[in-house]
PDB file of C-alpha atoms in Angstrom:
ATOM      1  CA  PRO Z   3    -188.899 130.639  51.134  1.00 42.00           C
ATOM      2  CA  ASN Z   4    -188.930 127.172  52.718  1.00 44.00           C
ATOM      3  CA  GLY Z   5    -186.150 124.569  51.938  1.00 45.00           C
ATOM      4  CA  PRO Z   6    -182.442 124.750  52.257  1.00 46.00           C
ATOM      5  CA  GLN Z   7    -182.186 127.879  49.346  1.00 57.00           C
ATOM      6  CA  ILE Z   8    -183.592 129.505  46.222  1.00 59.00           C
ATOM      7  CA  THR Z   9    -181.532 130.451  43.136  1.00 66.00           C
ATOM      8  CA  MET Z  10    -182.416 133.805  41.504  1.00 67.00           C
ATOM      9  CA  ASP Z  11    -181.381 134.305  38.043  1.00 70.00           C
ATOM     10  CA  LEU Z  12    -180.473 137.903  37.821  1.00 67.00           C
ATOM     11  CA  SER Z  13    -178.857 137.626  33.997  1.00 66.00           C
ATOM     12  CA  GLY Z  14    -181.235 140.427  32.831  1.00 66.00           C
ATOM     13  CA  ALA Z  15    -180.568 142.529  35.708  1.00 68.00           C
ATOM     14  CA  GLN Z  16    -178.059 145.426  35.592  1.00 64.00           C
ATOM     15  CA  GLY Z  17    -176.191 147.331  38.557  1.00 66.00           C
ATOM     16  CA  THR Z  18    -176.526 146.928  42.007  1.00 68.00           C
ATOM     17  CA  MET Z  19    -179.561 144.665  43.725  1.00 69.00           C
ATOM     18  CA  ALA Z  20    -180.737 145.164  47.025  1.00 67.00           C
ATOM     19  CA  VAL Z  21    -182.291 141.630  48.433  1.00 69.00           C
ATOM     20  CA  GLU Z  22    -184.217 141.732  51.517  1.00 65.00           C
ATOM     21  CA  TRP Z  23    -185.857 139.146  53.728  1.00 63.00           C
ATOM     22  CA  MET Z  24    -189.309 140.164  54.850  1.00 62.00           C
ATOM     23  CA  ASN Z  25    -191.866 138.924  57.368  1.00 61.00           C
ATOM     24  CA  PRO Z  26    -195.192 138.717  55.337  1.00 59.00           C
ATOM     25  CA  ILE Z  27    -197.242 139.301  58.451  1.00 59.00           C
ATOM     26  CA  ASP Z  28    -195.766 142.674  59.987  1.00 55.00           C
ATOM     27  CA  GLY Z  29    -193.412 143.677  57.046  1.00 53.00           C
ATOM     28  CA  THR Z  30    -190.382 143.674  59.360  1.00 56.00           C
ATOM     29  CA  ILE Z  31    -186.859 142.815  57.408  1.00 57.00           C
ATOM     30  CA  SER Z  32    -184.955 140.265  59.047  1.00 59.00           C
ATOM     31  CA  ASP Z  33    -181.725 140.536  56.914  1.00 62.00           C
ATOM     32  CA  ARG Z  34    -180.635 142.314  53.930  1.00 61.00           C
ATOM     33  CA  THR Z  35    -177.747 142.440  51.209  1.00 65.00           C
ATOM     34  CA  THR Z  36    -176.221 143.470  48.040  1.00 65.00           C
ATOM     35  CA  VAL Z  37    -175.880 141.749  44.822  1.00 67.00           C
ATOM     36  CA  GLU Z  38    -174.448 142.879  41.533  1.00 66.00           C
ATOM     37  CA  GLY Z  39    -176.594 141.524  38.545  1.00 64.00           C
ATOM     38  CA  GLY Z  40    -175.177 140.901  34.845  1.00 59.00           C
ATOM     39  CA  ALA Z  41    -174.962 138.132  32.633  1.00 46.00           C
ATOM     40  CA  GLN Z  42    -175.016 134.749  33.395  1.00 49.00           C
ATOM     41  CA  ARG Z  43    -175.101 135.588  37.260  1.00 51.00           C
ATOM     42  CA  GLU Z  44    -177.289 133.741  39.750  1.00 53.00           C
ATOM     43  CA  LEU Z  45    -177.840 134.340  43.479  1.00 53.00           C
ATOM     44  CA  LYS Z  46    -178.123 131.411  46.296  1.00 54.00           C
ATOM     45  CA  ILE Z  47    -180.206 132.807  49.221  1.00 54.00           C
ATOM     46  CA  GLY Z  48    -180.111 130.652  52.206  1.00 54.00           C
ATOM     47  CA  SER Z  49    -183.763 129.991  53.511  1.00 51.00           C
ATOM     48  CA  GLY Z  50    -184.995 132.065  56.669  1.00 51.00           C
ATOM     49  CA  GLY Z  51    -188.380 130.165  57.133  1.00 55.00           C
ATOM     50  CA  ASP Z  52    -191.723 131.780  55.731  1.00 61.00           C
ATOM     51  CA  ARG Z  53    -190.071 134.963  54.064  1.00 61.00           C
ATOM     52  CA  VAL Z  54    -190.886 137.058  51.227  1.00 63.00           C
ATOM     53  CA  VAL Z  55    -187.528 138.185  49.267  1.00 64.00           C
ATOM     54  CA  ILE Z  56    -187.522 141.499  47.560  1.00 62.00           C
ATOM     55  CA  VAL Z  57    -185.230 142.394  44.888  1.00 64.00           C
ATOM     56  CA  THR Z  58    -184.820 145.718  43.991  1.00 61.00           C
ATOM     57  CA  ARG Z  59    -182.223 147.910  42.140  1.00 59.00           C
ATOM     58  CA  THR Z  60    -180.393 150.285  44.398  1.00 56.00           C
ATOM     59  CA  GLU Z  61    -179.841 154.123  43.493  1.00 50.00           C
ATOM     60  CA  ASP Z  62    -175.945 153.147  43.245  1.00 47.00           C
ATOM     61  CA  GLY Z  63    -175.556 150.974  40.751  1.00 46.00           C
ATOM     62  CA  LYS Z  64    -173.277 150.614  37.983  1.00 49.00           C
ATOM     63  CA  LYS Z  65    -174.644 153.263  35.823  1.00 50.00           C
ATOM     64  CA  THR Z  66    -171.949 156.132  35.380  1.00 57.00           C
ATOM     65  CA  LYS Z  67    -172.988 158.798  37.578  1.00 67.00           C
ATOM     66  CA  ALA Z  68    -171.753 162.513  37.262  1.00 75.00           C
ATOM     67  CA  PRO Z  69    -169.341 163.397  40.085  1.00 84.00           C
ATOM     68  CA  PRO Z  70    -170.544 165.197  43.070  1.00 87.00           C
ATOM     69  CA  VAL Z  71    -169.379 168.535  41.911  1.00 86.00           C
ATOM     70  CA  GLU Z  72    -170.251 170.785  39.105  1.00 84.00           C
ATOM     71  CA  GLY Z  73    -168.472 170.874  35.910  1.00 83.00           C
ATOM     72  CA  LYS Z  74    -168.616 169.603  32.322  1.00 86.00           C
ATOM     73  CA  TRP Z  75    -166.946 166.285  32.862  1.00 91.00           C
ATOM     74  CA  LYS Z  76    -166.016 163.624  30.349  1.00 93.00           C
ATOM     75  CA  LEU Z  77    -165.483 159.853  31.050  1.00 94.00           C
ATOM     76  CA  SER Z  78    -161.875 159.100  30.384  1.00 96.00           C
ATOM     77  CA  PHE Z  79    -161.425 155.728  32.692  1.00 97.00           C
ATOM     78  CA  GLU Z  80    -164.017 153.365  33.817  1.00 96.00           C
ATOM     79  CA  ASP Z  81    -163.984 149.561  34.958  1.00 96.00           C
ATOM     80  CA  ASN Z  82    -166.869 147.781  36.153  1.00 93.00           C
ATOM     81  CA  PHE Z  83    -165.340 144.319  36.409  1.00 95.00           C
ATOM     82  CA  ASP Z  84    -167.792 142.496  34.307  1.00 89.00           C
ATOM     83  CA  GLY Z  85    -165.447 139.714  32.732  1.00 89.00           C
ATOM     84  CA  ASP Z  86    -163.894 136.844  34.692  1.00 91.00           C
ATOM     85  CA  LYS Z  87    -160.469 138.090  34.831  1.00 95.00           C
ATOM     86  CA  LEU Z  88    -158.574 141.091  35.466  1.00 97.00           C
ATOM     87  CA  ASP Z  89    -158.371 143.763  32.208  1.00 97.00           C
ATOM     88  CA  SER Z  90    -154.509 143.819  31.405  1.00 97.00           C
ATOM     89  CA  THR Z  91    -155.032 146.673  29.288  1.00 97.00           C
ATOM     90  CA  LYS Z  92    -156.059 148.632  32.143  1.00 98.00           C
ATOM     91  CA  TRP Z  93    -154.304 147.369  35.346  1.00 98.00           C
ATOM     92  CA  ILE Z  94    -151.296 145.291  36.523  1.00 98.00           C
ATOM     93  CA  PRO Z  95    -151.697 142.877  39.475  1.00 98.00           C
ATOM     94  CA  GLY Z  96    -148.867 144.607  41.086  1.00 97.00           C
ATOM     95  CA  TYR Z  97    -146.815 147.542  42.043  1.00 96.00           C
ATOM     96  CA  GLU Z  98    -144.618 149.443  39.385  1.00 94.00           C
ATOM     97  CA  TRP Z  99    -141.600 148.261  41.521  1.00 95.00           C
ATOM     98  CA  GLY Z 100    -142.917 144.576  42.205  1.00 95.00           C
ATOM     99  CA  GLN Z 101    -145.123 142.791  44.387  1.00 97.00           C
ATOM    100  CA  THR Z 102    -144.128 143.839  47.716  1.00 96.00           C
ATOM    101  CA  HIS Z 103    -144.271 147.197  49.708  1.00 94.00           C
ATOM    102  CA  ASN Z 104    -144.087 148.555  53.403  1.00 91.00           C
ATOM    103  CA  TYR Z 105    -146.230 145.770  55.097  1.00 93.00           C
ATOM    104  CA  ASN Z 106    -145.454 141.936  55.805  1.00 95.00           C
ATOM    105  CA  ALA Z 107    -147.136 140.471  52.815  1.00 96.00           C
ATOM    106  CA  TYR Z 108    -146.474 139.164  49.288  1.00 97.00           C
ATOM    107  CA  CYS Z 109    -149.287 140.327  46.678  1.00 98.00           C
ATOM    108  CA  ASP Z 110    -149.662 137.273  44.469  1.00 98.00           C
ATOM    109  CA  PRO Z 111    -151.440 138.095  41.195  1.00 98.00           C
ATOM    110  CA  ALA Z 112    -153.279 134.637  41.522  1.00 97.00           C
ATOM    111  CA  ASN Z 113    -155.133 136.660  44.669  1.00 97.00           C
ATOM    112  CA  VAL Z 114    -156.612 138.918  42.280  1.00 98.00           C
ATOM    113  CA  LEU Z 115    -160.093 137.668  41.317  1.00 96.00           C
ATOM    114  CA  ILE Z 116    -163.076 138.980  39.214  1.00 95.00           C
ATOM    115  CA  GLU Z 117    -166.154 137.535  40.494  1.00 90.00           C
ATOM    116  CA  ASN Z 118    -169.872 138.433  39.818  1.00 84.00           C
ATOM    117  CA  GLY Z 119    -169.203 141.926  38.877  1.00 89.00           C
ATOM    118  CA  LEU Z 120    -166.908 142.485  41.595  1.00 93.00           C
ATOM    119  CA  LEU Z 121    -163.218 142.798  42.040  1.00 96.00           C
ATOM    120  CA  ARG Z 122    -161.751 140.909  44.825  1.00 95.00           C
ATOM    121  CA  LEU Z 123    -158.278 141.194  46.359  1.00 96.00           C
ATOM    122  CA  LYS Z 124    -157.756 138.301  48.840  1.00 95.00           C
ATOM    123  CA  VAL Z 125    -155.915 138.082  51.735  1.00 94.00           C
ATOM    124  CA  GLU Z 126    -154.647 134.778  53.219  1.00 95.00           C
ATOM    125  CA  ASP Z 127    -152.692 133.860  56.435  1.00 95.00           C
ATOM    126  CA  LYS Z 128    -149.837 131.949  54.254  1.00 96.00           C
ATOM    127  CA  PRO Z 129    -146.557 133.028  54.021  1.00 97.00           C
ATOM    128  CA  SER Z 130    -144.724 133.830  50.746  1.00 97.00           C
ATOM    129  CA  HIS Z 131    -141.573 135.270  49.188  1.00 96.00           C
ATOM    130  CA  ASP Z 132    -140.296 135.802  52.838  1.00 96.00           C
ATOM    131  CA  LYS Z 133    -143.348 137.538  53.873  1.00 97.00           C
ATOM    132  CA  LYS Z 134    -145.814 136.644  56.478  1.00 96.00           C
ATOM    133  CA  TYR Z 135    -148.705 136.884  54.685  1.00 96.00           C
ATOM    134  CA  THR Z 136    -150.207 136.835  51.256  1.00 97.00           C
ATOM    135  CA  SER Z 137    -152.359 139.649  49.801  1.00 97.00           C
ATOM    136  CA  ALA Z 138    -153.065 141.328  46.413  1.00 97.00           C
ATOM    137  CA  VAL Z 139    -152.976 144.957  44.739  1.00 98.00           C
ATOM    138  CA  ILE Z 140    -153.926 146.326  41.187  1.00 98.00           C
ATOM    139  CA  THR Z 141    -152.478 149.451  39.767  1.00 98.00           C
ATOM    140  CA  SER Z 142    -153.017 151.328  36.674  1.00 97.00           C
ATOM    141  CA  TYR Z 143    -149.315 152.234  36.337  1.00 96.00           C
ATOM    142  CA  ASN Z 144    -148.115 152.395  32.251  1.00 95.00           C
ATOM    143  CA  LYS Z 145    -151.866 151.656  31.668  1.00 97.00           C
ATOM    144  CA  PHE Z 146    -153.493 155.094  32.536  1.00 97.00           C
ATOM    145  CA  SER Z 147    -152.732 158.397  33.854  1.00 97.00           C
ATOM    146  CA  GLN Z 148    -154.259 161.581  34.527  1.00 97.00           C
ATOM    147  CA  LYS Z 149    -153.256 164.887  35.741  1.00 97.00           C
ATOM    148  CA  TYR Z 150    -156.418 166.837  37.261  1.00 97.00           C
ATOM    149  CA  GLY Z 151    -160.098 165.632  37.191  1.00 96.00           C
ATOM    150  CA  TYR Z 152    -162.322 163.500  39.535  1.00 97.00           C
ATOM    151  CA  PHE Z 153    -161.625 160.026  40.476  1.00 97.00           C
ATOM    152  CA  GLU Z 154    -163.858 157.414  42.523  1.00 97.00           C
ATOM    153  CA  GLY Z 155    -164.370 153.762  43.046  1.00 96.00           C
ATOM    154  CA  ARG Z 156    -166.986 151.656  45.254  1.00 95.00           C
ATOM    155  CA  PHE Z 157    -165.420 149.569  48.169  1.00 96.00           C
ATOM    156  CA  LYS Z 158    -166.421 147.227  50.664  1.00 93.00           C
ATOM    157  CA  ILE Z 159    -163.532 147.687  53.345  1.00 91.00           C
ATOM    158  CA  PRO Z 160    -162.641 144.734  55.593  1.00 87.00           C
ATOM    159  CA  MET Z 161    -162.252 145.744  59.258  1.00 82.00           C
ATOM    160  CA  ALA Z 162    -160.007 143.568  61.166  1.00 82.00           C
ATOM    161  CA  LYS Z 163    -156.427 143.739  62.809  1.00 85.00           C
ATOM    162  CA  GLY Z 164    -153.800 143.567  60.404  1.00 86.00           C
ATOM    163  CA  PHE Z 165    -155.660 145.204  57.198  1.00 90.00           C
ATOM    164  CA  TRP Z 166    -154.542 147.827  55.862  1.00 93.00           C
ATOM    165  CA  PRO Z 167    -156.770 148.767  52.779  1.00 94.00           C
ATOM    166  CA  ALA Z 168    -156.288 151.595  50.603  1.00 96.00           C
ATOM    167  CA  PHE Z 169    -156.960 153.626  47.259  1.00 98.00           C
ATOM    168  CA  TRP Z 170    -154.341 156.142  46.521  1.00 97.00           C
ATOM    169  CA  MET Z 171    -152.690 157.696  43.466  1.00 98.00           C
ATOM    170  CA  LEU Z 172    -149.042 157.965  42.737  1.00 97.00           C
ATOM    171  CA  PRO Z 173    -147.386 159.922  40.119  1.00 95.00           C
ATOM    172  CA  TYR Z 174    -146.023 158.867  36.505  1.00 94.00           C
ATOM    173  CA  PRO Z 175    -143.265 158.396  35.654  1.00 93.00           C
ATOM    174  CA  GLN Z 176    -143.012 156.857  39.400  1.00 91.00           C
ATOM    175  CA  HIS Z 177    -141.276 158.919  42.223  1.00 93.00           C
ATOM    176  CA  TRP Z 178    -142.172 159.725  45.830  1.00 95.00           C
ATOM    177  CA  PRO Z 179    -143.436 161.878  47.227  1.00 96.00           C
ATOM    178  CA  PRO Z 180    -146.403 163.180  46.336  1.00 97.00           C
ATOM    179  CA  GLU Z 181    -148.991 160.781  46.806  1.00 98.00           C
ATOM    180  CA  VAL Z 182    -152.734 161.015  47.464  1.00 98.00           C
ATOM    181  CA  ASP Z 183    -154.628 158.712  49.675  1.00 98.00           C
ATOM    182  CA  ILE Z 184    -158.486 158.965  48.387  1.00 98.00           C
ATOM    183  CA  PHE Z 185    -158.661 156.462  51.351  1.00 97.00           C
ATOM    184  CA  GLU Z 186    -156.845 154.323  54.052  1.00 96.00           C
ATOM    185  CA  THR Z 187    -158.115 152.508  57.003  1.00 94.00           C
ATOM    186  CA  ILE Z 188    -155.435 151.045  59.371  1.00 89.00           C
ATOM    187  CA  LYS Z 189    -155.780 147.709  61.216  1.00 77.00           C
ATOM    188  CA  ASP Z 190    -159.287 147.785  63.163  1.00 78.00           C
ATOM    189  CA  ASP Z 191    -159.331 151.596  63.651  1.00 84.00           C
ATOM    190  CA  PRO Z 192    -162.811 152.705  62.331  1.00 85.00           C
ATOM    191  CA  LYS Z 193    -161.765 155.783  60.796  1.00 93.00           C
ATOM    192  CA  VAL Z 194    -161.272 156.546  56.856  1.00 96.00           C
ATOM    193  CA  TYR Z 195    -157.878 158.485  56.498  1.00 97.00           C
ATOM    194  CA  MET Z 196    -157.648 160.978  53.517  1.00 98.00           C
ATOM    195  CA  THR Z 197    -154.282 162.281  52.834  1.00 98.00           C
ATOM    196  CA  TYR Z 198    -151.999 164.574  50.776  1.00 98.00           C
ATOM    197  CA  HIS Z 199    -148.129 163.910  50.873  1.00 98.00           C
ATOM    198  CA  TRP Z 200    -145.751 166.193  49.070  1.00 97.00           C
ATOM    199  CA  SER Z 201    -142.153 167.440  49.397  1.00 96.00           C
ATOM    200  CA  GLU Z 202    -141.164 171.045  50.471  1.00 96.00           C
ATOM    201  CA  ASP Z 203    -137.256 171.910  50.184  1.00 96.00           C
ATOM    202  CA  GLY Z 204    -136.510 168.355  50.271  1.00 94.00           C
ATOM    203  CA  LYS Z 205    -138.373 167.448  53.153  1.00 96.00           C
ATOM    204  CA  HIS Z 206    -141.491 165.125  53.365  1.00 97.00           C
ATOM    205  CA  LYS Z 207    -144.689 167.209  54.383  1.00 97.00           C
ATOM    206  CA  SER Z 208    -148.275 165.534  54.580  1.00 97.00           C
ATOM    207  CA  SER Z 209    -151.743 167.010  55.515  1.00 97.00           C
ATOM    208  CA  GLY Z 210    -154.791 164.886  56.037  1.00 96.00           C
ATOM    209  CA  LYS Z 211    -158.084 164.260  57.907  1.00 97.00           C
ATOM    210  CA  HIS Z 212    -159.907 161.355  59.079  1.00 97.00           C
ATOM    211  CA  TRP Z 213    -163.554 160.708  59.089  1.00 96.00           C
ATOM    212  CA  THR Z 214    -166.010 158.363  60.685  1.00 94.00           C
ATOM    213  CA  ASP Z 215    -169.628 157.912  61.826  1.00 93.00           C
ATOM    214  CA  LYS Z 216    -171.259 155.293  64.211  1.00 89.00           C
ATOM    215  CA  ASP Z 217    -173.808 154.008  61.587  1.00 89.00           C
ATOM    216  CA  PHE Z 218    -171.132 153.700  58.819  1.00 91.00           C
ATOM    217  CA  SER Z 219    -170.672 149.993  57.555  1.00 89.00           C
ATOM    218  CA  TYR Z 220    -167.337 149.843  56.109  1.00 89.00           C
ATOM    219  CA  SER Z 221    -167.671 146.282  54.991  1.00 88.00           C
ATOM    220  CA  GLY Z 222    -171.281 145.493  55.078  1.00 85.00           C
ATOM    221  CA  ASP Z 223    -172.167 148.026  51.861  1.00 86.00           C
ATOM    222  CA  LEU Z 224    -170.507 149.211  49.034  1.00 91.00           C
ATOM    223  CA  HIS Z 225    -169.439 152.817  49.488  1.00 94.00           C
ATOM    224  CA  THR Z 226    -168.076 155.513  46.842  1.00 95.00           C
ATOM    225  CA  TYR Z 227    -164.796 157.226  47.752  1.00 97.00           C
ATOM    226  CA  GLY Z 228    -163.679 159.980  45.407  1.00 97.00           C
ATOM    227  CA  LEU Z 229    -161.382 162.766  44.890  1.00 97.00           C
ATOM    228  CA  LEU Z 230    -161.616 166.350  43.275  1.00 97.00           C
ATOM    229  CA  TRP Z 231    -158.066 167.193  41.893  1.00 97.00           C
ATOM    230  CA  GLU Z 232    -158.014 170.537  40.603  1.00 96.00           C
ATOM    231  CA  PRO Z 233    -154.771 173.007  40.400  1.00 96.00           C
ATOM    232  CA  ASP Z 234    -155.776 174.775  43.270  1.00 96.00           C
ATOM    233  CA  LYS Z 235    -157.353 172.181  45.662  1.00 96.00           C
ATOM    234  CA  ILE Z 236    -158.029 168.529  46.631  1.00 98.00           C
ATOM    235  CA  VAL Z 237    -161.604 167.472  48.222  1.00 97.00           C
ATOM    236  CA  TRP Z 238    -162.324 164.195  49.248  1.00 98.00           C
ATOM    237  CA  TYR Z 239    -166.024 162.716  48.985  1.00 97.00           C
ATOM    238  CA  ILE Z 240    -167.606 159.802  50.801  1.00 96.00           C
ATOM    239  CA  ASP Z 241    -170.795 158.778  49.139  1.00 94.00           C
ATOM    240  CA  GLY Z 242    -170.827 162.191  47.480  1.00 93.00           C
ATOM    241  CA  VAL Z 243    -170.522 164.143  50.707  1.00 95.00           C
ATOM    242  CA  GLU Z 244    -167.254 166.167  51.231  1.00 96.00           C
ATOM    243  CA  ARG Z 245    -165.263 165.063  53.961  1.00 97.00           C
ATOM    244  CA  ALA Z 246    -161.804 166.877  53.683  1.00 97.00           C
ATOM    245  CA  ARG Z 247    -160.297 169.477  51.744  1.00 96.00           C
ATOM    246  CA  PHE Z 248    -156.592 170.748  51.066  1.00 96.00           C
TER     247      PHE Z 248
END
């Protein structure tokens, strides 16, 4: 399209849409992104000259899919963040113990944002409550807990110095260890860390692996990070592919 922008109404679309800018002469793709469809949502696209905009539904849309492991699964918890605020029946915008943890940031509930069918955890270079930075977190503590099963979420991970995004599980009632890190990335280290922490004879033990790939886009695309937890094993998955096992 020509002009400053076009607006695409995706109010009737459900799931994740792939948006591509195609040269109509040679068919080359000059740019691509993804956007979540849903009620009363629009996508504003900056112009790129004479280009055809192609919108297609991707295979990793919001429709609940079976885990990448065999079994008769029953869905026990799900949140697609379709509203305009955090669902307080499922989450709290903090930790069980408060708004800070073992990093130099205060987790402000105001930095938990629900926009266009996505949860956004906002990080700011702004001091707060004797911490150097302001960040955000959500947990399901005292809202939902489950022993054994398959757990997953879709994420875009920021890759820059100072960030420590994570998707992890702690026991209910709260104590430590154990802890299962479904994923962690540390600062600007291009690796996904998958770790299990436990106690043995009163001493902290841990076992984990890390994974990366030169073509893996941490922040450019939504990826599914999953964990199978059974009495005799813990298995980590990234986009449905097994990447670690304990």
